[in-house]
Coordinates of C-alpha atoms and ligand atoms in Angstrom, one line a residue:
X1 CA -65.9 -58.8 62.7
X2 CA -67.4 -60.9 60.4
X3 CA -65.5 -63.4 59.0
X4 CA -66.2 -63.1 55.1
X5 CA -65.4 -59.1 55.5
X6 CA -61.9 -59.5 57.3
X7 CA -60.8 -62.4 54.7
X8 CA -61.0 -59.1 52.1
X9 CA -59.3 -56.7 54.3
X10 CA -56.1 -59.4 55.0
X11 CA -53.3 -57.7 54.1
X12 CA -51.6 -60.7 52.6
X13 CA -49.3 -60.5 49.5
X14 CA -50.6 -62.5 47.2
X15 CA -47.3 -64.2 46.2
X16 CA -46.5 -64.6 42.4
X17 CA -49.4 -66.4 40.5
X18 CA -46.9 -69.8 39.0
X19 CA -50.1 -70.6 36.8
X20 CA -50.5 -66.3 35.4
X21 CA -49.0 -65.1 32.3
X22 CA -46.5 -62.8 34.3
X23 CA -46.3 -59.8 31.5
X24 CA -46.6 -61.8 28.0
X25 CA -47.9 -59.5 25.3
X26 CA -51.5 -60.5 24.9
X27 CA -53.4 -60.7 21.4
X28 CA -56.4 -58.4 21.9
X29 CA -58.7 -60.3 19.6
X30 CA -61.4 -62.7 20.6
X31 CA -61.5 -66.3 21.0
X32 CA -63.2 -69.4 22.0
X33 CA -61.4 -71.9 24.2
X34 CA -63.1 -75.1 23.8
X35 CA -62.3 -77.5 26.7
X36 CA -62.6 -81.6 25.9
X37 CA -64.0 -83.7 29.4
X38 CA -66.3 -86.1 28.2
X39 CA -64.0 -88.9 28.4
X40 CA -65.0 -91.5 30.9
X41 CA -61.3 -92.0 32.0
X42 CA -61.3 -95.4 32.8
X43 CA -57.7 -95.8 33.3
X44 CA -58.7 -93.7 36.5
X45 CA -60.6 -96.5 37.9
X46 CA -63.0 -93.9 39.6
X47 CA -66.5 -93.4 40.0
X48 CA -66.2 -89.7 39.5
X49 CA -65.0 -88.0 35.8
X50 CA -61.2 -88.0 35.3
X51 CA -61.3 -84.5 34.6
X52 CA -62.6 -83.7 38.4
X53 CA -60.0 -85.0 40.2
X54 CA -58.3 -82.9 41.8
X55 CA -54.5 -81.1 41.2
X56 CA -53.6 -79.1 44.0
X57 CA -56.9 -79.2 45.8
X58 CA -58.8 -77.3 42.0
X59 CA -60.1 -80.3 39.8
X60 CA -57.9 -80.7 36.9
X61 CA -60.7 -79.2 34.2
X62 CA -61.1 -76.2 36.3
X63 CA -57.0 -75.5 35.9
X64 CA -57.7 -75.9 32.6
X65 CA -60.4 -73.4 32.0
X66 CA -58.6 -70.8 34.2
X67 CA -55.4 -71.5 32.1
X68 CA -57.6 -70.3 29.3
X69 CA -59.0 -67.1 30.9
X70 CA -55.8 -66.2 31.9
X71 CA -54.8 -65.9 28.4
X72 CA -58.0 -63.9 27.9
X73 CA -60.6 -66.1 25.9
X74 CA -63.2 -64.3 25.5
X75 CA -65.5 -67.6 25.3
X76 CA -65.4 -71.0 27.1
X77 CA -67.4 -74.4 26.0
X78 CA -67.1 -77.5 27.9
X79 CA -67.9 -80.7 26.4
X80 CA -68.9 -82.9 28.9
X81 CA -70.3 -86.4 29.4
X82 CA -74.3 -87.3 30.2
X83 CA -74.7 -87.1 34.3
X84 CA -71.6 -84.8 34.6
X85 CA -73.6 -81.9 36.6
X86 CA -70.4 -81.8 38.9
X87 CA -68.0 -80.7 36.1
X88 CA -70.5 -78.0 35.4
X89 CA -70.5 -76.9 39.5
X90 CA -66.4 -77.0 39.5
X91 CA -66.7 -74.6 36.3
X92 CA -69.2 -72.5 37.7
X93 CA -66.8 -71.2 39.8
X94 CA -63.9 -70.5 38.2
X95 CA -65.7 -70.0 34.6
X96 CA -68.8 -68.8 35.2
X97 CA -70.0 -67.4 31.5
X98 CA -68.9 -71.2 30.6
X99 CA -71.6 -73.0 28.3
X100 CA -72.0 -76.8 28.4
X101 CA -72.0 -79.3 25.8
X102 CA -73.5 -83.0 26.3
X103 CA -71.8 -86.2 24.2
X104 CA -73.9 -88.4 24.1
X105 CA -71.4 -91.4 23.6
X106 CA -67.6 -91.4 24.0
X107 CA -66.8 -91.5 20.0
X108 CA -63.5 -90.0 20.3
X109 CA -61.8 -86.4 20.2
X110 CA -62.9 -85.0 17.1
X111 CA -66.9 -86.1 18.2
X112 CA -65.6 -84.3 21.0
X113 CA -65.6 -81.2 19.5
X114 CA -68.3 -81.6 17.1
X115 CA -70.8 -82.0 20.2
X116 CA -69.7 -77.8 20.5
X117 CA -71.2 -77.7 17.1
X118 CA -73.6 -75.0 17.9
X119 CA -70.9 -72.8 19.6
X120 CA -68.7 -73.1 16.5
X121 CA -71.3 -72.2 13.9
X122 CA -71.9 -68.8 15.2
X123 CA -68.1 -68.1 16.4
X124 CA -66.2 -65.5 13.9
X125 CA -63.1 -66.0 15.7
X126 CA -60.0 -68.3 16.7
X127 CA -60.9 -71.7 18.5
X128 CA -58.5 -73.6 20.4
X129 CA -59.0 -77.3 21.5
X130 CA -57.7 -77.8 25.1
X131 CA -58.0 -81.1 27.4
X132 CA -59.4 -81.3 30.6
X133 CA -56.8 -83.4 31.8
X134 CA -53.9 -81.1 31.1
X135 CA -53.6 -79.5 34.2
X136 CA -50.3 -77.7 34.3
X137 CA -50.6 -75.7 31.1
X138 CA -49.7 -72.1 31.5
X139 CA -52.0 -69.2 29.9
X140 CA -48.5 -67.8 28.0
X141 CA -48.6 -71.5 26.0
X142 CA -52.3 -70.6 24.9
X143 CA -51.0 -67.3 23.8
X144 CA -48.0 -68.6 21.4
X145 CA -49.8 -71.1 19.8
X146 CA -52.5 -68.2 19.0
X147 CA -49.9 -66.2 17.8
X148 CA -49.0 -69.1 15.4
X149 CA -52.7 -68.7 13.4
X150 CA -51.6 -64.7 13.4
X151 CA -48.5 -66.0 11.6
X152 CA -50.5 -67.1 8.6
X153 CA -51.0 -70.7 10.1
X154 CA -54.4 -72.2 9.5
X155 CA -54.5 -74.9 12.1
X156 CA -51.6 -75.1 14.7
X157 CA -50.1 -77.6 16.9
X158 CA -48.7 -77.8 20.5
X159 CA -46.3 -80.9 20.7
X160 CA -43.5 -81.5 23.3
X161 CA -40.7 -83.9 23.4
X162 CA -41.7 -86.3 25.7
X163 CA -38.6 -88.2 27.4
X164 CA -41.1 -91.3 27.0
X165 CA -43.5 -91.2 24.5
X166 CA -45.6 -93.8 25.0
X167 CA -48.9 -93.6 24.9
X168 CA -48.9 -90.1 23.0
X169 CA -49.8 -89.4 19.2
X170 CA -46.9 -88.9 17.4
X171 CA -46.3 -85.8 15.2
X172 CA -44.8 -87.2 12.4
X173 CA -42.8 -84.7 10.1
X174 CA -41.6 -84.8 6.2
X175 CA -37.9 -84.5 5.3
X176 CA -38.6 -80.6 5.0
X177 CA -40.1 -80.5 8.8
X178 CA -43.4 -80.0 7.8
X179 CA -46.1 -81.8 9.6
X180 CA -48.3 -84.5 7.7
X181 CA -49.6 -86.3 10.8
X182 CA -50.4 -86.8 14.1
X183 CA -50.4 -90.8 14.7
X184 CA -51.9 -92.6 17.4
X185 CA -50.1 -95.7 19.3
X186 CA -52.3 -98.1 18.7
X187 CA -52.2 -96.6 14.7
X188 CA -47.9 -96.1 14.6
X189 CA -45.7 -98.3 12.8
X190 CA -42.0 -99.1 14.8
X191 CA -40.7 -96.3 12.5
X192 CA -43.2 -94.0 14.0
X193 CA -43.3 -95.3 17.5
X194 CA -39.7 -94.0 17.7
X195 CA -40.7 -90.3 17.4
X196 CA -40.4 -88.6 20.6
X197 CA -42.1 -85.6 19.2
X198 CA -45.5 -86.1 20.4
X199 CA -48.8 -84.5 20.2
X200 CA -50.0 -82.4 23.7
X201 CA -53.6 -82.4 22.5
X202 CA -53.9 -78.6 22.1
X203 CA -54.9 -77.5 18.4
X204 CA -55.7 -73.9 17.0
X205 CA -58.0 -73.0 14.8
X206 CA -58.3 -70.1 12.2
X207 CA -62.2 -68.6 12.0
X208 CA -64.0 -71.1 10.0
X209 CA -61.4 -74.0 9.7
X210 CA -62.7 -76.3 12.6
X211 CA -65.9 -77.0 11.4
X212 CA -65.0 -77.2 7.6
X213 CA -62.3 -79.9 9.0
X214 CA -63.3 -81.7 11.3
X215 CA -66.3 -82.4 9.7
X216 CA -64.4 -84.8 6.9
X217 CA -62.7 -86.8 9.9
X218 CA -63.2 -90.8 9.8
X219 CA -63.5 -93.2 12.8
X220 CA -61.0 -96.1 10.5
X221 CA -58.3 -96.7 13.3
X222 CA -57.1 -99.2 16.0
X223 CA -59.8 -98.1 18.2
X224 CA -62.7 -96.9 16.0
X225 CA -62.7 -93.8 17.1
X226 CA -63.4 -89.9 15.7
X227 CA -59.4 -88.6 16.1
X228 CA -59.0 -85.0 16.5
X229 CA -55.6 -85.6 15.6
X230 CA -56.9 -86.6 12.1
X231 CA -57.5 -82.6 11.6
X232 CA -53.6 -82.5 10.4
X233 CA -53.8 -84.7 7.8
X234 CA -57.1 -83.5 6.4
X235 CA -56.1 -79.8 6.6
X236 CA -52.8 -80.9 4.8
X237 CA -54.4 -82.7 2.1
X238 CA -57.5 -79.2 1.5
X239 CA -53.9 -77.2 1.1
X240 CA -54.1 -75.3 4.4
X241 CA -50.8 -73.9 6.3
X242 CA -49.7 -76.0 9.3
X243 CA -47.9 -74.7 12.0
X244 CA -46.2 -76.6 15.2
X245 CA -45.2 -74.9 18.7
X246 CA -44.0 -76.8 21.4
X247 CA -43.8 -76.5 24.9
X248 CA -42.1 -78.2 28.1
X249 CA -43.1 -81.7 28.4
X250 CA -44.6 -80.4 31.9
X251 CA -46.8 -78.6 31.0
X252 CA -48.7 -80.9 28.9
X253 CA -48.8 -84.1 30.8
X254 CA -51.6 -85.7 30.2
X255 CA -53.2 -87.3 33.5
X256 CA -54.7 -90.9 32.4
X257 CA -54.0 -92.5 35.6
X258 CA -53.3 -91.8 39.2
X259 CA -49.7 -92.6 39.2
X260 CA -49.7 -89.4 36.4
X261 CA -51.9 -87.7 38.5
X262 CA -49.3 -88.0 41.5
X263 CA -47.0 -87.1 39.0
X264 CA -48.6 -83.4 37.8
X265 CA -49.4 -83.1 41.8
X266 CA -45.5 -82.9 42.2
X267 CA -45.0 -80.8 39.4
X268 CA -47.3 -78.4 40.6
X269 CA -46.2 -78.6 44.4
X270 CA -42.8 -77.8 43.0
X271 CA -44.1 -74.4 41.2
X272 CA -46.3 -73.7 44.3
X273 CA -43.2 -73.9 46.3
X274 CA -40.8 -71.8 44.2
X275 CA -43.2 -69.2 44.1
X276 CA -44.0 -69.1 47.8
X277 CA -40.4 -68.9 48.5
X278 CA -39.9 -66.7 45.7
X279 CA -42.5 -64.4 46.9
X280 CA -41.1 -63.8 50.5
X281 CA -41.5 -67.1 52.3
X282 CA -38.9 -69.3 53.9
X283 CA -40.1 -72.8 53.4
X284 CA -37.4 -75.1 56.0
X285 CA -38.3 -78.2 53.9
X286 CA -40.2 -77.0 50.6
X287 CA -40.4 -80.4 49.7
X288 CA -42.5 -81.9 53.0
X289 CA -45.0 -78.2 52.5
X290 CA -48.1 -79.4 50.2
X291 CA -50.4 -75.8 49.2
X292 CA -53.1 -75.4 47.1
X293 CA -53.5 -73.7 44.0
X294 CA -54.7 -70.6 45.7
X295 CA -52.4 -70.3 49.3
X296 CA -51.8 -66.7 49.6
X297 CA -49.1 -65.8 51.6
X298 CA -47.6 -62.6 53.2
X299 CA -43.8 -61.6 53.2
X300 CA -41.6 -62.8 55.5
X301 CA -43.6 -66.2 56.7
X302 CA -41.6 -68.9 57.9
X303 CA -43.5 -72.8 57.4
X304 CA -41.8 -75.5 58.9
X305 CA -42.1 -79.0 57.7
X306 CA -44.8 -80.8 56.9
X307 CA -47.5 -78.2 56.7
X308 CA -50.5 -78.8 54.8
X309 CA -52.6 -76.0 53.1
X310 CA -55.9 -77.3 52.1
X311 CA -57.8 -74.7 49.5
X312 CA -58.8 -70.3 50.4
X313 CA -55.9 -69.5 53.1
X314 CA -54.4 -66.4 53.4
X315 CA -51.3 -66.1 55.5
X316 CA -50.4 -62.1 56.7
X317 CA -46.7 -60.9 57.0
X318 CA -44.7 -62.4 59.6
X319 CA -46.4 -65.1 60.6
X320 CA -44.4 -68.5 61.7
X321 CA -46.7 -71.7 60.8
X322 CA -44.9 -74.4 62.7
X323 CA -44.6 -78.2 61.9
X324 CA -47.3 -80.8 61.7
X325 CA -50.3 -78.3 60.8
X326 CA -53.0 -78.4 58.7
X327 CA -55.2 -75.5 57.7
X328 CA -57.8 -75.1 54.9
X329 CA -60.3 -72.0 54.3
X330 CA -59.1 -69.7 57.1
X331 CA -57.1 -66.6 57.2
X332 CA -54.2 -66.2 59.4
X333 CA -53.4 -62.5 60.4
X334 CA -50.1 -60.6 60.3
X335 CA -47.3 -61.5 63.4
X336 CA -49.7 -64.6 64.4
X337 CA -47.8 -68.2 65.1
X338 CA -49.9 -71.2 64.5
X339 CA -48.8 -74.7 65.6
X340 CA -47.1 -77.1 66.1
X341 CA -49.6 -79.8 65.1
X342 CA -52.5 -77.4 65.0
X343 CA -55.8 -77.8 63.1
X344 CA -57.4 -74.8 61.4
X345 CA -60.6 -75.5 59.8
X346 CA -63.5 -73.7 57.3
X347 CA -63.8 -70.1 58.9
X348 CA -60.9 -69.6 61.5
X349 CA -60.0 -66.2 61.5
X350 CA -56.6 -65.7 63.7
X351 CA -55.8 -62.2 64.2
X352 CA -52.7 -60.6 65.1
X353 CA -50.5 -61.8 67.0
X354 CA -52.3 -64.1 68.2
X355 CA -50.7 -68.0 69.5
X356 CA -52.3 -71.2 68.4
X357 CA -50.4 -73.5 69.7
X358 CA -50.2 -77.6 69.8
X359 CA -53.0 -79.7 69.5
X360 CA -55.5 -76.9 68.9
X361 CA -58.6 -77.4 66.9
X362 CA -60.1 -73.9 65.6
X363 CA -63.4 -73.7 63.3
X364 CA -65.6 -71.2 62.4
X365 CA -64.0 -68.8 65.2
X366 CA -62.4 -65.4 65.4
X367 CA -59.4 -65.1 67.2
X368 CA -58.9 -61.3 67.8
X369 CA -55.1 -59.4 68.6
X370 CA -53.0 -61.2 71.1
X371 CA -55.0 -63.8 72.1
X372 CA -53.9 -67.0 73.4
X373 CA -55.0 -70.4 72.7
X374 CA -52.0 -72.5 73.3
X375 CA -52.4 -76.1 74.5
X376 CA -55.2 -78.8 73.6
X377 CA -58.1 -76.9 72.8
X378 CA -61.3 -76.8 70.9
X379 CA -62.9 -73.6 69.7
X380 CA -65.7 -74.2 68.0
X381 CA -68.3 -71.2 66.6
X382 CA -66.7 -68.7 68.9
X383 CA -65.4 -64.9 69.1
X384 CA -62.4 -64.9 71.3
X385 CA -61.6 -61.2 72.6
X386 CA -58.1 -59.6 72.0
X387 CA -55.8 -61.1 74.6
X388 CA -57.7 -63.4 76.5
X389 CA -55.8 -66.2 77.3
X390 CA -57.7 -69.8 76.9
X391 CA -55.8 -72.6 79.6
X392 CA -55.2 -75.7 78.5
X393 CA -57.7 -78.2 77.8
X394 CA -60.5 -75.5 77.1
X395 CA -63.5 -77.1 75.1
X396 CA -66.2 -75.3 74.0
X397 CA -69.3 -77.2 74.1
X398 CA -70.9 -76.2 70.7
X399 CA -73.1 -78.5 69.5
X400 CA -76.5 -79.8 71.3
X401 CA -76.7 -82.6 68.8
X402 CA -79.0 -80.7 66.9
X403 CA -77.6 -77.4 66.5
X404 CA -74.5 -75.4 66.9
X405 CA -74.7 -72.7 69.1
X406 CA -72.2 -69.4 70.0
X407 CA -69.7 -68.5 72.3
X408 CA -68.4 -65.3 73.3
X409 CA -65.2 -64.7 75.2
X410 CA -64.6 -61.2 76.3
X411 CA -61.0 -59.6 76.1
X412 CA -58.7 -60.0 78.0
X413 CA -61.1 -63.0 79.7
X414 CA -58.7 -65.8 81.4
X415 CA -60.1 -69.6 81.3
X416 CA -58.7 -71.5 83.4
X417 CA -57.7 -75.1 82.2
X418 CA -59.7 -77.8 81.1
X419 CA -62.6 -75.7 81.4
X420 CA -65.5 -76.5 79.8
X421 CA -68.1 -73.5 77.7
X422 CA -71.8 -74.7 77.1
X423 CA -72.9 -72.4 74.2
X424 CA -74.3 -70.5 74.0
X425 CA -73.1 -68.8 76.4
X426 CA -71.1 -65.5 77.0
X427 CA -67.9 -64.4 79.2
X428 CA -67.3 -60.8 79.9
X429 CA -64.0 -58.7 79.6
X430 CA -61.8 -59.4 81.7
X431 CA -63.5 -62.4 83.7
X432 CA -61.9 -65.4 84.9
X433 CA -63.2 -68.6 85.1
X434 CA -62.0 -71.3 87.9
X435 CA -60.0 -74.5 86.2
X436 CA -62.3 -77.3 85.4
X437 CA -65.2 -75.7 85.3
X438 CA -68.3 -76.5 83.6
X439 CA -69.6 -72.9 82.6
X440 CA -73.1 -73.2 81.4
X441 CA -74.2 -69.1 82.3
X442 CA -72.9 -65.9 81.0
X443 CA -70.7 -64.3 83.3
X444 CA -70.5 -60.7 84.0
X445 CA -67.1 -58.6 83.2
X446 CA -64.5 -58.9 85.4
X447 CA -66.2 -61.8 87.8
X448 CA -64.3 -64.8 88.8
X449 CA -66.7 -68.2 87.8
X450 CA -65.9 -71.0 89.7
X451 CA -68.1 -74.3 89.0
X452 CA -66.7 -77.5 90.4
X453 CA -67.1 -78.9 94.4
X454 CA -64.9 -77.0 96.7
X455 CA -61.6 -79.0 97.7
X456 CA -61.9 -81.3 100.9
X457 CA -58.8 -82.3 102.7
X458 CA -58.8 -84.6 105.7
X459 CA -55.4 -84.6 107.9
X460 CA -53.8 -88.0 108.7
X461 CA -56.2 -89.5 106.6
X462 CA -53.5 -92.3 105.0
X463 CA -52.4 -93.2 108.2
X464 CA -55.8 -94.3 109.8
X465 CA -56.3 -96.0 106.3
X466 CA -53.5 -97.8 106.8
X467 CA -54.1 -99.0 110.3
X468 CA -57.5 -100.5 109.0
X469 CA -56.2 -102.8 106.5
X470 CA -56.5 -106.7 107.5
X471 CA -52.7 -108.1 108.6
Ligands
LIG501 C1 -55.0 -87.7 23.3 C2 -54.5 -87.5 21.9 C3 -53.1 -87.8 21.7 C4 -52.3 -86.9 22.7 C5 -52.8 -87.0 24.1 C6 -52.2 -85.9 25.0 C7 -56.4 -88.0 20.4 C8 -57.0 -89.0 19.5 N1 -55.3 -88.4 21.0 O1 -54.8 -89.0 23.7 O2 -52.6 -87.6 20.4 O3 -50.9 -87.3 22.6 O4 -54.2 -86.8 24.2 O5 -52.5 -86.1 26.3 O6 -56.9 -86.9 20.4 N2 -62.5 -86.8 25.4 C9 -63.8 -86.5 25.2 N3 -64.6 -87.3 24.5 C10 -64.1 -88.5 23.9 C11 -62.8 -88.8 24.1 C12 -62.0 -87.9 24.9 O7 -64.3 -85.5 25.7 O8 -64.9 -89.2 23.2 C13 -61.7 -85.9 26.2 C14 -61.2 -86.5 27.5 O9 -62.0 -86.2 28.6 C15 -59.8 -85.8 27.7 C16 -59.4 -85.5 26.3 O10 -60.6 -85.5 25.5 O11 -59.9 -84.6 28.5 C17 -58.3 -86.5 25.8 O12 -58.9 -87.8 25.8 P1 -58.0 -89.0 26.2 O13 -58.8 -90.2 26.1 O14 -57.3 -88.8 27.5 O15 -56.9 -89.0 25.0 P2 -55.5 -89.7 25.0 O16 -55.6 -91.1 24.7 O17 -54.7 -89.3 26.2
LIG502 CA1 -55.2 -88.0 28.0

């Protein structure tokens, strides 16, 4: 079967979406989500974009634009950086309708935005500023602070306590609890610093207001810079209705560095795990398990510790994925047991009830019903037939050095161990091959294949040995 086609027909229950909106009345209207990840992110001391690095194997800006079409934007801009193609890749394929905006230089949020200019002028409807480096936001925060501009608010704020506010803006509040400011750090007074209230970086707009505001923001701060967070204080002074929502601290970590970026990895893990386990899974140690942003798994799977799900597998019903295995872009079918210490790499396709079992390497293969592939194998570019069984120490031989090549096992075949397959090459149903053979031509159904020097044994032979040794 091919591989792409049986990944759709899995019959794997997607388990509960921790990142989805999960039944939150939606606002029907348009709007424009535009997404911030120009910023060089030097704190990240990386050669790549902060934004790209990844959350759960997804780059944190692609969470973020997911986040927003979860919660049904009906428009995405990215504002990215000069030489930032790959930001516009990891989009692609989450976003693909996204359109791309180019700042030139790094002259602060508010520039930011302003480099979307062109998508702004001709948009009728709400805007709302999110951060590329925000990567746990759920889609249901995007829809409350919406529903703040449908309350009569004009621009709206998401802000969070923050158990440790450092390094935040600060929403600064008047005796009434309205808000006049957002202040930076580097900009706060000791007064100020002690506000734990602090700004998440997500800002909505009513149709029209963006431009109009953020037009009239200054770069006379600490760090020269064009604030988005200025927009409160203009709007306030031009008389417009502010509103503040606020969210879990969580959500809206902001990843400068990669001690935070270990630190919204965890957070994530943690949802990734609940939901697994929440959705029909028994995790033994939940926190040794590390999945991806998109593991799908079935009901009534069992992971021991220390598994590892790299990004696109889908787990079936049933199936036990024991200790010390590590999987990424495969599909694992209904009643089949995997591991311990197995490798499943890009295109392994285990059927049911089939055994993987320790120290097993699988790539680019399809396993089919029942088969066995239990001890120290490689199968490389293969189709293994329903219930053959594949001895210990079976290689197959698939690359020349220049070019992989096929193997086909028929079902029911029986290799014997540490047999070696040349692809191409093909083994009928229900053939055997001879243990430590070197099988380089096809072999018909139901033959036996032996290919190794037959077995000399010379009687007494120790004892004359012996008797010729110097005394
Ligand atoms: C920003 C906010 C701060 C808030 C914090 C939340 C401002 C001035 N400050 O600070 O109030 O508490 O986020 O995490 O807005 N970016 C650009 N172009 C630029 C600068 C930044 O696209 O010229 C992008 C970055 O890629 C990033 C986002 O904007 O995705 C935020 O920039 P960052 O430098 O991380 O801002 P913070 O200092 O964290
Ligand atoms: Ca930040």
């Amino acid at each position: 079967m091919d591989i792409a086609a049986s990944f759709c027909l899995a019959k794997a229950n997607d388990f509960d979406n921790p990142l989805s909106l999960q039944g939150n009345a939606m606002n029907s209207q348009p709007w424009m989500a535009i997404i911030l990840a120009a910023g060089l992110g030097t704190r990240m001391k990386s050669a790549r974009p902060k934004v790209m690095h990844a959350v759960a194997g997804r780059p944190m800006v692609a969470h973020t634009a997911a986040a927003a079409l979860e919660a049904h934007a009906s428009q995405i801009a990215c504002v990215i950086g000069p030489a930032m193609d790959e930001v516009e890749t990891a989009l692609a394929a989450v976003a693909p309708d996204c359109r791309f905006f180019v700042q030139a230089d790094r002259l602060g949020t508010a520039n930011a935005v302003l480099a979307a200019r062109a998508a702004l002028e001709d948009f009728p409807d709400d805007v709302l500023v999110l951060y590329g480096d925000t990567p746990l936001l759920r889609p249901a925060t995007l829809v409350r602070l919406r529903a703040a501009l449908e309350g009569g608010a004009a621009l709206a704020v998401l802000g969070f306590e923050a158990v440790d506010p450092t390094g935040y803006g600060r929403l600064i509040r008047d005796e009434t609890g309205a808000l006049i400011a957002i202040r930076e750090e580097q900009d706060s007074n000791p007064h100020e610093k002690a506000v734990r209230l602090c700004n998440s970086g997500l800002m909505a707009f009513r149709p029209g207001v963006a431009l109009s505001v953020l037009d009239r923001i200054g770069n006379r701060n600490a760090k020269h810079e064009y604030y988005l967070t200025d927009a409160v204080e203009i709007a306030r002074q031009a008389g417009l209705t502010i509103a503040v929502e606020t969210c879990p601290e969580e959500e809206v970590m902001g990843v400068n560095d990669r001690v935070q970026l270990a630190q919204a990895e965890a957070l994530m893990q943690a949802r990734l795990r609940e939901a697994a386990m929440r959705g029909g899974a028994t995790l033994i140690a939940p926190q040794t398990v590390t999945f991806s942003y998109d593991t799908t798994l079935g009901r009534d799977v069992i992971v021991e510790p220390n598994v590892f799900f790299g990004p696109s597998v889908t787990i079936g019903d049933n199936v036990e994925i024991k200790a010390n295995s590590y999987m990424d872009h495969c599909l694992v079918q209904a009643g089949a047991v995997v591991g311990p210490f197995a490798r499943l790499r890009p295109g392994a396709d285990i059927g049911p009830d089939a055994k993987i079992g320790n120290f097993v390497e699988i790539k680019k293969a399809v396993i089919e019903a029942g088969a066995k592939v239990s001890h120290l194998s490689y199968v490389g570019d293969a189709r293994v037939g329903a219930h053959a069984n594949l001895g210990a120490g079976t290689i197959i031989c698939n690359y020349d050095g220049y070019r992989k090549h096929f193997t086909e096992i028929g079902a029911g075949a029986f290799i014997g161990s540490n047999s070696a397959l040349v692809s191409p090459v093909k083994i009928g149903d229900g053939a055997y091959i001879g243990s430590g053979s070197v099988i380089t031509r096809d072999v018909e159904p139901g033959a036996l294949a032996v290919e190794r020097s037959q077995q000399k044994n010379l009687p007494g032979w120790a004892d004359k040995n012996k008797a010729k040794q110097p005394k």
